mmCIF file of C-alpha atoms in Angstrom:
data_model
loop_
_atom_site.group_PDB
_atom_site.id
_atom_site.type_symbol
_atom_site.label_atom_id
_atom_site.label_comp_id
_atom_site.label_asym_id
_atom_site.label_seq_id
_atom_site.Cartn_x
_atom_site.Cartn_y
_atom_site.Cartn_z
ATOM 1 C CA MET A 3 -0.307 -0.227 0.066
ATOM 2 C CA ASP A 4 1.685 3.429 -1.270
ATOM 3 C CA PHE A 5 0.083 6.746 -0.181
ATOM 4 C CA THR A 6 2.781 8.379 -2.468
ATOM 5 C CA LEU A 7 1.542 10.480 -4.868
ATOM 6 C CA PRO A 8 2.486 9.596 -8.556
ATOM 7 C CA SER A 9 5.821 11.895 -9.614
ATOM 8 C CA ASP A 10 3.672 13.722 -12.301
ATOM 9 C CA LEU A 11 0.815 14.469 -9.981
ATOM 10 C CA GLN A 12 3.437 16.025 -7.332
ATOM 11 C CA GLU A 13 4.748 18.253 -10.510
ATOM 12 C CA ILE A 14 1.458 19.613 -10.958
ATOM 13 C CA GLN A 15 0.733 20.404 -7.129
ATOM 14 C CA THR A 16 4.099 22.049 -7.039
ATOM 15 C CA THR A 17 3.246 24.146 -10.235
ATOM 16 C CA ILE A 18 -0.449 25.134 -9.145
ATOM 17 C CA ARG A 19 1.335 25.864 -5.396
ATOM 18 C CA ASN A 20 3.575 28.086 -7.152
ATOM 19 C CA PHE A 21 1.247 29.904 -9.140
ATOM 20 C CA VAL A 22 -1.258 30.850 -6.439
ATOM 21 C CA LEU A 23 1.511 31.704 -3.963
ATOM 22 C CA ASN A 24 3.796 33.817 -6.169
ATOM 23 C CA VAL A 25 1.266 35.055 -8.576
ATOM 24 C CA VAL A 26 -2.522 35.164 -7.473
ATOM 25 C CA GLU A 27 -1.878 35.559 -3.603
ATOM 26 C CA PRO A 28 0.177 39.277 -4.511
ATOM 27 C CA ARG A 29 -2.946 40.173 -5.928
ATOM 28 C CA ALA A 30 -4.963 39.276 -3.155
ATOM 29 C CA HIS A 31 -5.880 42.739 -1.766
ATOM 30 C CA GLU A 32 -6.752 43.957 -5.113
ATOM 31 C CA ILE A 33 -8.916 41.026 -5.420
ATOM 32 C CA GLU A 34 -10.576 41.666 -1.944
ATOM 33 C CA GLU A 35 -11.349 45.327 -2.712
ATOM 34 C CA SER A 36 -12.633 44.647 -6.250
ATOM 35 C CA ASN A 37 -14.694 41.715 -5.709
ATOM 36 C CA SER A 38 -13.514 40.379 -8.449
ATOM 37 C CA ILE A 39 -10.624 38.138 -10.474
ATOM 38 C CA PRO A 40 -8.609 40.308 -12.701
ATOM 39 C CA PRO A 41 -8.874 38.658 -16.193
ATOM 40 C CA GLU A 42 -5.162 38.098 -16.661
ATOM 41 C CA LEU A 43 -4.995 35.668 -13.779
ATOM 42 C CA ILE A 44 -8.162 34.166 -15.643
ATOM 43 C CA LYS A 45 -6.282 33.760 -18.718
ATOM 44 C CA GLN A 46 -2.989 32.439 -17.081
ATOM 45 C CA ALA A 47 -5.050 30.084 -15.127
ATOM 46 C CA ALA A 48 -6.482 28.620 -18.645
ATOM 47 C CA GLY A 49 -3.178 28.414 -19.385
ATOM 48 C CA LEU A 50 -1.952 26.362 -16.819
ATOM 49 C CA GLY A 51 -4.965 23.868 -17.303
ATOM 50 C CA LEU A 52 -6.990 24.675 -14.300
ATOM 51 C CA PHE A 53 -10.117 25.151 -16.122
ATOM 52 C CA GLY A 54 -9.860 21.766 -17.842
ATOM 53 C CA LEU A 55 -8.667 19.435 -14.847
ATOM 54 C CA SER A 56 -11.785 17.490 -15.474
ATOM 55 C CA ILE A 57 -12.248 17.605 -19.305
ATOM 56 C CA PRO A 58 -10.466 14.765 -21.573
ATOM 57 C CA GLU A 59 -7.524 15.519 -23.770
ATOM 58 C CA GLU A 60 -9.542 15.185 -26.652
ATOM 59 C CA TYR A 61 -11.403 18.491 -25.877
ATOM 60 C CA GLY A 62 -8.642 20.424 -24.624
ATOM 61 C CA GLY A 63 -8.361 19.310 -20.875
ATOM 62 C CA VAL A 64 -6.064 18.061 -18.770
ATOM 63 C CA GLY A 65 -8.239 15.067 -18.458
ATOM 64 C CA LEU A 66 -7.159 14.313 -14.914
ATOM 65 C CA SER A 67 -8.043 10.947 -12.839
ATOM 66 C CA THR A 68 -10.240 11.872 -9.305
ATOM 67 C CA LEU A 69 -7.241 11.602 -7.736
ATOM 68 C CA GLY A 70 -5.320 14.302 -9.978
ATOM 69 C CA ARG A 71 -7.978 16.464 -9.611
ATOM 70 C CA CYS A 72 -8.396 16.248 -5.875
ATOM 71 C CA ALA A 73 -4.385 16.763 -5.855
ATOM 72 C CA ALA A 74 -4.666 19.968 -7.844
ATOM 73 C CA TYR A 75 -7.247 20.905 -5.772
ATOM 74 C CA GLU A 76 -5.177 20.695 -2.688
ATOM 75 C CA ALA A 77 -2.674 22.902 -3.917
ATOM 76 C CA LEU A 78 -5.138 25.369 -5.367
ATOM 77 C CA GLY A 79 -6.718 25.752 -1.600
ATOM 78 C CA GLN A 80 -3.429 27.081 -0.631
ATOM 79 C CA GLY A 81 -3.906 30.451 -2.474
ATOM 80 C CA HIS A 82 -6.841 33.010 -2.016
ATOM 81 C CA MET A 83 -9.906 30.899 -1.499
ATOM 82 C CA GLY A 84 -11.923 33.106 -3.702
ATOM 83 C CA PHE A 85 -9.802 32.576 -6.616
ATOM 84 C CA GLY A 86 -9.934 28.815 -5.673
ATOM 85 C CA GLY A 87 -13.323 29.056 -5.272
ATOM 86 C CA MET A 88 -14.332 30.154 -8.679
ATOM 87 C CA VAL A 89 -11.755 27.828 -10.344
ATOM 88 C CA SER A 90 -13.208 25.047 -8.605
ATOM 89 C CA ALA A 91 -16.660 25.790 -9.334
ATOM 90 C CA HIS A 92 -15.983 25.151 -12.670
ATOM 91 C CA ALA A 93 -13.824 22.493 -12.970
ATOM 92 C CA SER A 94 -15.836 20.520 -10.346
ATOM 93 C CA ILE A 95 -19.949 20.769 -10.314
ATOM 94 C CA GLY A 96 -20.003 22.906 -13.197
ATOM 95 C CA THR A 97 -18.119 20.884 -15.867
ATOM 96 C CA SER A 98 -18.518 16.976 -14.370
ATOM 97 C CA GLY A 99 -21.977 16.594 -15.766
ATOM 98 C CA LEU A 100 -21.490 17.610 -19.082
ATOM 99 C CA VAL A 101 -18.255 15.056 -19.035
ATOM 100 C CA ARG A 102 -20.578 12.280 -17.462
ATOM 101 C CA LEU A 103 -23.821 12.549 -19.231
ATOM 102 C CA GLY A 104 -23.072 14.684 -22.638
ATOM 103 C CA ASN A 105 -23.459 13.375 -25.991
ATOM 104 C CA ASP A 106 -20.809 13.654 -28.597
ATOM 105 C CA ALA A 107 -22.501 17.093 -30.062
ATOM 106 C CA GLN A 108 -22.737 18.717 -26.436
ATOM 107 C CA LYS A 109 -19.230 18.002 -25.482
ATOM 108 C CA ALA A 110 -18.164 19.184 -28.867
ATOM 109 C CA LYS A 111 -20.177 22.243 -28.684
ATOM 110 C CA TYR A 112 -18.832 23.356 -25.195
ATOM 111 C CA LEU A 113 -16.273 21.277 -23.943
ATOM 112 C CA PRO A 114 -12.960 23.182 -25.814
ATOM 113 C CA GLY A 115 -14.379 26.604 -25.016
ATOM 114 C CA MET A 116 -14.615 25.392 -21.140
ATOM 115 C CA ALA A 117 -10.978 23.719 -21.187
ATOM 116 C CA ALA A 118 -9.752 27.238 -22.478
ATOM 117 C CA GLY A 119 -11.459 29.289 -19.856
ATOM 118 C CA GLU A 120 -13.411 30.761 -22.382
ATOM 119 C CA ILE A 121 -16.860 29.649 -20.993
ATOM 120 C CA ILE A 122 -16.959 29.895 -17.602
ATOM 121 C CA ALA A 123 -19.727 27.337 -16.044
ATOM 122 C CA GLY A 124 -21.739 26.460 -12.783
ATOM 123 C CA PHE A 125 -24.434 24.801 -11.503
ATOM 124 C CA ALA A 126 -27.321 25.480 -10.489
ATOM 125 C CA ILE A 127 -29.844 23.298 -8.343
ATOM 126 C CA THR A 128 -30.298 25.577 -4.912
ATOM 127 C CA GLU A 129 -33.375 28.092 -4.847
ATOM 128 C CA PRO A 130 -35.170 30.126 -2.373
ATOM 129 C CA THR A 131 -37.288 27.185 -1.086
ATOM 130 C CA SER A 132 -34.852 24.728 -1.745
ATOM 131 C CA GLY A 133 -31.300 24.184 -0.184
ATOM 132 C CA SER A 134 -30.546 21.046 1.998
ATOM 133 C CA ASP A 135 -33.986 19.667 0.703
ATOM 134 C CA ALA A 136 -32.779 19.811 -2.878
ATOM 135 C CA ALA A 137 -36.189 17.707 -3.847
ATOM 136 C CA ASN A 138 -38.259 20.353 -3.217
ATOM 137 C CA ILE A 139 -37.059 23.066 -6.256
ATOM 138 C CA ARG A 140 -39.875 24.771 -8.319
ATOM 139 C CA THR A 141 -38.059 25.439 -11.463
ATOM 140 C CA LYS A 142 -40.097 23.824 -14.499
ATOM 141 C CA ALA A 143 -39.168 23.041 -17.847
ATOM 142 C CA THR A 144 -41.968 22.344 -19.925
ATOM 143 C CA LEU A 145 -41.619 20.957 -23.219
ATOM 144 C CA HIS A 146 -43.531 22.952 -26.208
ATOM 145 C CA GLY A 147 -42.625 21.310 -29.546
ATOM 146 C CA ASP A 148 -38.909 20.899 -29.914
ATOM 147 C CA GLN A 149 -38.194 23.241 -27.526
ATOM 148 C CA TRP A 150 -37.864 23.373 -23.474
ATOM 149 C CA VAL A 151 -39.084 26.291 -22.094
ATOM 150 C CA LEU A 152 -37.979 27.005 -18.631
ATOM 151 C CA ASN A 153 -39.443 29.083 -15.618
ATOM 152 C CA GLY A 154 -38.258 29.843 -12.173
ATOM 153 C CA THR A 155 -35.387 31.138 -9.874
ATOM 154 C CA LYS A 156 -32.239 29.875 -8.537
ATOM 155 C CA HIS A 157 -30.158 31.368 -6.124
ATOM 156 C CA TYR A 158 -26.755 31.423 -4.540
ATOM 157 C CA ILE A 159 -25.323 30.330 -7.919
ATOM 158 C CA SER A 160 -21.669 30.030 -7.764
ATOM 159 C CA ASN A 161 -19.981 31.676 -10.721
ATOM 160 C CA ALA A 162 -23.404 32.906 -12.632
ATOM 161 C CA PRO A 163 -22.136 36.428 -12.914
ATOM 162 C CA ILE A 164 -19.394 35.547 -15.358
ATOM 163 C CA ALA A 165 -20.689 32.118 -16.266
ATOM 164 C CA GLY A 166 -21.400 31.087 -19.971
ATOM 165 C CA LEU A 167 -22.905 27.984 -19.327
ATOM 166 C CA LEU A 168 -25.059 26.323 -16.564
ATOM 167 C CA THR A 169 -26.381 23.013 -15.658
ATOM 168 C CA VAL A 170 -29.645 23.395 -14.386
ATOM 169 C CA ILE A 171 -31.620 21.158 -12.465
ATOM 170 C CA ALA A 172 -35.427 21.481 -13.356
ATOM 171 C CA ILE A 173 -38.923 19.744 -12.557
ATOM 172 C CA THR A 174 -40.013 18.157 -15.911
ATOM 173 C CA ASP A 175 -42.981 15.723 -14.507
ATOM 174 C CA ALA A 176 -44.517 17.476 -11.285
ATOM 175 C CA SER A 177 -46.247 13.994 -10.290
ATOM 176 C CA LYS A 178 -42.804 12.134 -9.809
ATOM 177 C CA GLY A 179 -41.664 14.471 -7.638
ATOM 178 C CA SER A 180 -37.725 13.994 -7.205
ATOM 179 C CA LYS A 181 -37.753 11.509 -9.945
ATOM 180 C CA GLY A 182 -39.519 14.061 -12.189
ATOM 181 C CA MET A 183 -36.193 16.428 -12.527
ATOM 182 C CA SER A 184 -33.962 16.649 -15.463
ATOM 183 C CA ALA A 185 -30.816 18.733 -16.370
ATOM 184 C CA PHE A 186 -30.171 21.132 -19.008
ATOM 185 C CA LEU A 187 -27.342 22.639 -20.513
ATOM 186 C CA VAL A 188 -28.355 26.237 -20.631
ATOM 187 C CA PRO A 189 -26.091 29.068 -21.953
ATOM 188 C CA MET A 190 -26.168 32.197 -20.162
ATOM 189 C CA ASP A 191 -27.313 34.412 -23.542
ATOM 190 C CA THR A 192 -30.030 32.464 -23.909
ATOM 191 C CA PRO A 193 -33.076 35.215 -24.126
ATOM 192 C CA GLY A 194 -35.448 34.712 -21.052
ATOM 193 C CA VAL A 195 -32.380 34.172 -18.767
ATOM 194 C CA ARG A 196 -30.721 36.662 -16.432
ATOM 195 C CA VAL A 197 -28.778 37.432 -13.441
ATOM 196 C CA GLY A 198 -30.287 38.621 -10.636
ATOM 197 C CA LYS A 199 -28.790 39.979 -7.251
ATOM 198 C CA ILE A 200 -25.277 39.336 -6.955
ATOM 199 C CA ASP A 201 -24.707 38.294 -3.169
ATOM 200 C CA GLU A 202 -22.521 40.143 -1.033
ATOM 201 C CA LYS A 203 -20.678 37.631 0.693
ATOM 202 C CA MET A 204 -18.659 37.508 4.041
ATOM 203 C CA GLY A 205 -15.807 36.351 2.436
ATOM 204 C CA GLN A 206 -14.459 34.454 -0.643
ATOM 205 C CA LYS A 207 -14.200 37.463 -2.374
ATOM 206 C CA GLY A 208 -14.029 37.256 -6.416
ATOM 207 C CA SER A 209 -15.839 33.793 -6.227
ATOM 208 C CA LEU A 210 -18.936 35.595 -7.330
ATOM 209 C CA SER A 211 -22.602 34.014 -6.671
ATOM 210 C CA ALA A 212 -26.017 35.294 -7.740
ATOM 211 C CA GLU A 213 -29.560 34.287 -8.273
ATOM 212 C CA VAL A 214 -30.564 33.326 -11.816
ATOM 213 C CA ILE A 215 -33.948 33.965 -13.084
ATOM 214 C CA PHE A 216 -35.558 31.902 -15.792
ATOM 215 C CA ASP A 217 -38.673 33.771 -17.417
ATOM 216 C CA GLU A 218 -39.777 31.727 -20.402
ATOM 217 C CA ALA A 219 -36.439 31.132 -21.500
ATOM 218 C CA ALA A 220 -36.851 29.022 -24.503
ATOM 219 C CA LEU A 221 -33.890 25.847 -25.383
ATOM 220 C CA PRO A 222 -33.906 23.377 -28.105
ATOM 221 C CA ALA A 223 -34.624 19.972 -27.406
ATOM 222 C CA ASP A 224 -30.934 18.656 -27.629
ATOM 223 C CA SER A 225 -30.262 20.961 -24.313
ATOM 224 C CA LEU A 226 -31.434 18.168 -22.099
ATOM 225 C CA LEU A 227 -28.239 16.822 -20.442
ATOM 226 C CA GLY A 228 -28.516 12.942 -20.036
ATOM 227 C CA PRO A 229 -31.828 10.596 -19.731
ATOM 228 C CA GLN A 230 -35.099 13.005 -18.829
ATOM 229 C CA ASP A 231 -36.451 12.757 -14.998
ATOM 230 C CA LEU A 232 -33.232 11.259 -13.725
ATOM 231 C CA GLY A 233 -31.572 15.075 -12.787
ATOM 232 C CA TYR A 234 -32.100 14.705 -9.130
ATOM 233 C CA ARG A 235 -30.292 11.106 -9.232
ATOM 234 C CA GLU A 236 -27.560 13.049 -11.772
ATOM 235 C CA ALA A 237 -27.288 15.870 -9.365
ATOM 236 C CA LEU A 238 -26.993 14.183 -6.106
ATOM 237 C CA SER A 239 -24.489 12.358 -8.144
ATOM 238 C CA ILE A 240 -22.174 15.313 -9.362
ATOM 239 C CA LEU A 241 -22.565 16.758 -5.418
ATOM 240 C CA THR A 242 -20.775 13.711 -4.282
ATOM 241 C CA ASN A 243 -18.021 13.554 -6.270
ATOM 242 C CA GLY A 244 -17.911 17.320 -5.677
ATOM 243 C CA ARG A 245 -17.447 16.784 -2.116
ATOM 244 C CA VAL A 246 -14.427 15.148 -2.172
ATOM 245 C CA GLY A 247 -12.904 18.542 -4.104
ATOM 246 C CA ILE A 248 -14.060 20.336 -1.216
ATOM 247 C CA ALA A 249 -12.280 18.259 1.428
ATOM 248 C CA ALA A 250 -8.909 18.267 -0.758
ATOM 249 C CA ARG A 251 -9.125 22.313 -1.246
ATOM 250 C CA SER A 252 -9.656 22.526 2.822
ATOM 251 C CA THR A 253 -6.462 20.324 3.440
ATOM 252 C CA GLY A 254 -4.786 22.841 1.520
ATOM 253 C CA ALA A 255 -5.965 25.787 3.327
ATOM 254 C CA MET A 256 -4.938 24.141 6.631
ATOM 255 C CA GLN A 257 -1.468 23.370 5.588
ATOM 256 C CA ARG A 258 -1.056 27.212 4.161
ATOM 257 C CA LEU A 259 -2.550 28.316 7.599
ATOM 258 C CA LEU A 260 0.113 25.708 9.493
ATOM 259 C CA ASP A 261 2.689 27.120 7.350
ATOM 260 C CA LEU A 262 2.034 30.624 8.478
ATOM 261 C CA CYS A 263 1.884 29.828 11.877
ATOM 262 C CA ILE A 264 4.881 27.812 12.217
ATOM 263 C CA ALA A 265 7.155 30.536 10.522
ATOM 264 C CA HIS A 266 5.028 33.623 12.689
ATOM 265 C CA ALA A 267 6.074 31.452 15.502
ATOM 266 C CA LYS A 268 9.424 31.359 14.803
ATOM 267 C CA ALA A 269 9.686 35.093 14.286
ATOM 268 C CA ARG A 270 7.645 36.520 17.138
ATOM 269 C CA GLU A 271 9.344 36.687 20.601
ATOM 270 C CA GLN A 272 7.544 36.911 23.795
ATOM 271 C CA PHE A 273 9.307 36.815 27.388
ATOM 272 C CA GLY A 274 12.746 37.002 25.168
ATOM 273 C CA LYS A 275 11.946 33.688 23.073
ATOM 274 C CA PRO A 276 10.227 32.441 19.784
ATOM 275 C CA ILE A 277 6.641 31.808 21.036
ATOM 276 C CA ALA A 278 7.238 28.470 19.118
ATOM 277 C CA GLU A 279 8.971 27.523 22.179
ATOM 278 C CA PHE A 280 6.225 27.627 24.352
ATOM 279 C CA GLN A 281 4.359 24.621 24.659
ATOM 280 C CA ALA A 282 0.685 25.889 24.478
ATOM 281 C CA VAL A 283 1.674 26.992 20.997
ATOM 282 C CA GLN A 284 3.363 23.583 20.016
ATOM 283 C CA PHE A 285 0.227 22.004 20.996
ATOM 284 C CA MET A 286 -1.878 24.061 18.703
ATOM 285 C CA LEU A 287 0.538 23.594 15.656
ATOM 286 C CA ALA A 288 0.121 19.854 16.456
ATOM 287 C CA GLU A 289 -3.384 19.670 16.507
ATOM 288 C CA MET A 290 -3.113 21.058 13.347
ATOM 289 C CA GLU A 291 -0.962 18.533 11.828
ATOM 290 C CA ILE A 292 -3.148 16.069 12.786
ATOM 291 C CA ASP A 293 -6.122 17.282 11.213
ATOM 292 C CA ILE A 294 -4.376 18.445 7.996
ATOM 293 C CA GLN A 295 -2.669 14.443 7.674
ATOM 294 C CA THR A 296 -6.191 12.761 8.898
ATOM 295 C CA SER A 297 -7.935 15.191 5.923
ATOM 296 C CA ARG A 298 -5.389 14.566 3.374
ATOM 297 C CA LEU A 299 -5.596 10.811 3.687
ATOM 298 C CA LEU A 300 -9.230 10.634 3.678
ATOM 299 C CA TRP A 301 -9.658 13.014 0.594
ATOM 300 C CA GLN A 302 -7.099 10.443 -0.700
ATOM 301 C CA LYS A 303 -9.097 7.489 -0.276
ATOM 302 C CA VAL A 304 -12.267 8.585 -1.714
ATOM 303 C CA ALA A 305 -10.456 9.978 -4.797
ATOM 304 C CA TRP A 306 -8.966 6.131 -4.846
ATOM 305 C CA MET A 307 -12.677 5.080 -4.341
ATOM 306 C CA VAL A 308 -13.851 7.038 -7.311
ATOM 307 C CA ASP A 309 -11.474 6.331 -9.691
ATOM 308 C CA ALA A 310 -12.019 3.013 -8.716
ATOM 309 C CA GLY A 311 -15.761 2.703 -9.500
ATOM 310 C CA GLN A 312 -16.682 2.188 -6.063
ATOM 311 C CA ASP A 313 -19.702 3.911 -4.371
ATOM 312 C CA VAL A 314 -18.487 6.864 -2.519
ATOM 313 C CA ARG A 315 -21.982 8.609 -0.929
ATOM 314 C CA ARG A 316 -20.742 7.848 2.242
ATOM 315 C CA MET A 317 -17.093 8.390 2.125
ATOM 316 C CA ALA A 318 -17.653 11.577 0.360
ATOM 317 C CA SER A 319 -19.731 13.013 3.291
ATOM 318 C CA VAL A 320 -16.888 11.817 5.777
ATOM 319 C CA ALA A 321 -14.411 13.394 4.273
ATOM 320 C CA LYS A 322 -16.317 16.695 3.275
ATOM 321 C CA TYR A 323 -17.604 16.726 7.092
ATOM 322 C CA HIS A 324 -13.996 16.029 8.508
ATOM 323 C CA ALA A 325 -12.118 18.133 6.293
ATOM 324 C CA THR A 326 -14.201 21.443 6.263
ATOM 325 C CA GLU A 327 -14.918 21.005 10.371
ATOM 326 C CA ALA A 328 -11.033 20.716 10.667
ATOM 327 C CA LEU A 329 -10.462 23.504 8.324
ATOM 328 C CA SER A 330 -12.670 25.864 11.186
ATOM 329 C CA ARG A 331 -10.578 24.326 14.185
ATOM 330 C CA VAL A 332 -7.210 25.146 12.141
ATOM 331 C CA ALA A 333 -8.447 28.559 11.014
ATOM 332 C CA ASP A 334 -9.249 29.529 14.742
ATOM 333 C CA LYS A 335 -5.801 28.383 15.942
ATOM 334 C CA ALA A 336 -4.120 29.832 13.345
ATOM 335 C CA VAL A 337 -5.883 33.189 14.892
ATOM 336 C CA GLN A 338 -4.777 32.297 18.171
ATOM 337 C CA VAL A 339 -1.127 31.732 17.481
ATOM 338 C CA ALA A 340 -0.577 35.063 15.282
ATOM 339 C CA GLY A 341 -2.271 36.722 18.480
ATOM 340 C CA GLY A 342 -3.864 40.333 17.094
ATOM 341 C CA MET A 343 -1.977 40.255 13.963
ATOM 342 C CA GLY A 344 -4.094 37.253 13.000
ATOM 343 C CA TYR A 345 -7.024 39.331 13.211
ATOM 344 C CA MET A 346 -5.526 42.248 11.048
ATOM 345 C CA LYS A 347 -6.864 42.400 7.289
ATOM 346 C CA GLU A 348 -3.584 42.748 6.012
ATOM 347 C CA TYR A 349 -2.393 39.429 7.300
ATOM 348 C CA PRO A 350 -3.888 36.366 5.110
ATOM 349 C CA ILE A 351 -5.146 34.397 8.276
ATOM 350 C CA GLU A 352 -7.765 36.804 8.595
ATOM 351 C CA ARG A 353 -9.195 36.247 4.997
ATOM 352 C CA PHE A 354 -8.699 32.351 5.392
ATOM 353 C CA TYR A 355 -10.691 32.884 8.799
ATOM 354 C CA ARG A 356 -13.426 34.446 7.021
ATOM 355 C CA ASP A 357 -13.342 32.439 3.585
ATOM 356 C CA GLN A 358 -13.445 28.933 5.448
ATOM 357 C CA ARG A 359 -16.870 29.399 6.669
ATOM 358 C CA LEU A 360 -19.100 28.874 3.486
ATOM 359 C CA LEU A 361 -17.192 25.605 2.904
ATOM 360 C CA ARG A 362 -19.164 24.006 6.009
ATOM 361 C CA ILE A 363 -22.383 25.382 4.043
ATOM 362 C CA TYR A 364 -22.238 24.523 0.734
ATOM 363 C CA GLU A 365 -22.379 21.576 -1.408
ATOM 364 C CA GLY A 366 -24.019 19.978 1.431
ATOM 365 C CA THR A 367 -23.924 21.303 5.197
ATOM 366 C CA SER A 368 -22.174 19.421 7.693
ATOM 367 C CA GLU A 369 -25.342 18.236 9.206
ATOM 368 C CA ILE A 370 -26.654 17.103 5.777
ATOM 369 C CA GLN A 371 -23.438 15.223 5.666
ATOM 370 C CA LYS A 372 -24.112 13.156 9.111
ATOM 371 C CA VAL A 373 -27.505 12.519 7.736
ATOM 372 C CA ILE A 374 -26.033 11.316 4.733
ATOM 373 C CA ILE A 375 -23.701 9.051 6.610
ATOM 374 C CA ALA A 376 -26.052 7.784 9.498
ATOM 375 C CA GLY A 377 -28.842 6.900 6.802
ATOM 376 C CA ASP A 378 -25.969 4.623 5.029
ATOM 377 C CA LEU A 379 -24.783 2.610 7.994
ATOM 378 C CA LEU A 380 -28.573 2.144 8.795
ATOM 379 C CA ARG A 381 -29.735 1.286 5.390
#
């Protein structure tokens, strides 16, 4: 049993880590102030293949396995979390449905532009009346002749303000309940589709989300993604596989926080010696390392399970729950180790502290993860 990442994945991690630390992080203040990602950073990220991590090489992507993508996400997590959130929302849940379910024509139409970062993608299921209760969506798609007509409102949709394409879950047969939902590929320039209120969030600046309104939005029949009336099942599958990516990004963020704390603890002196020599500080660093190592082992196991074709419903929830809860603990300890400096906006620990809080909520809250885990155990 070898837990060492293959050398090619280690090289990918190094390349991405260097990019986010040396290119993105120096512009973190600019991203925070403008709440947007500079276009040149998006272009540079595309040049590194970050938008094509899950897209097959034949369509211009990198074509990484789940293990490879998550290795990349861990490296991405060490940088600005808003930037990482924008990229991962595209490369994970925004892209995976089309890659897995799309027909040849749909893939040829969209995937090359998505891999090149020319079409930013997102995934739209959440609505004002449905968050954790994803089966309660009300957006409807009605077939009129050779067109599907969408009506409804989604909200908190990541990448919506900059997206060119959304995968949208809508009701196609209300009589079937959750078994009457379908997935659709919806270009954002479709008449009747518009972005509503852009969300003002506590953190993750630059990773924009917004409501999306569908008002008699007519789509060609071939916009249906995958089988009709199986959208809810496919949506759950997309979210399940996306959770391991969040676990990996959380692990990367924890590693960055620990690195910052170690450097600070060695440099900061109190009572005539570095605070790294005080056992109270050493214990916090040790606890951070424990959370990092356990989270890393979990995402690696679940990614391996996905690539092996195994059912990961329970273990993806285990990994997501553990890593995001661990990140909250690590972020809190990081502020404590850094003291007053950790509370200041010019120091990255303050930003990570705000940014990480969302990870325990989106793509399934911590409470929903426990419901999934317990339900699987008792099934």
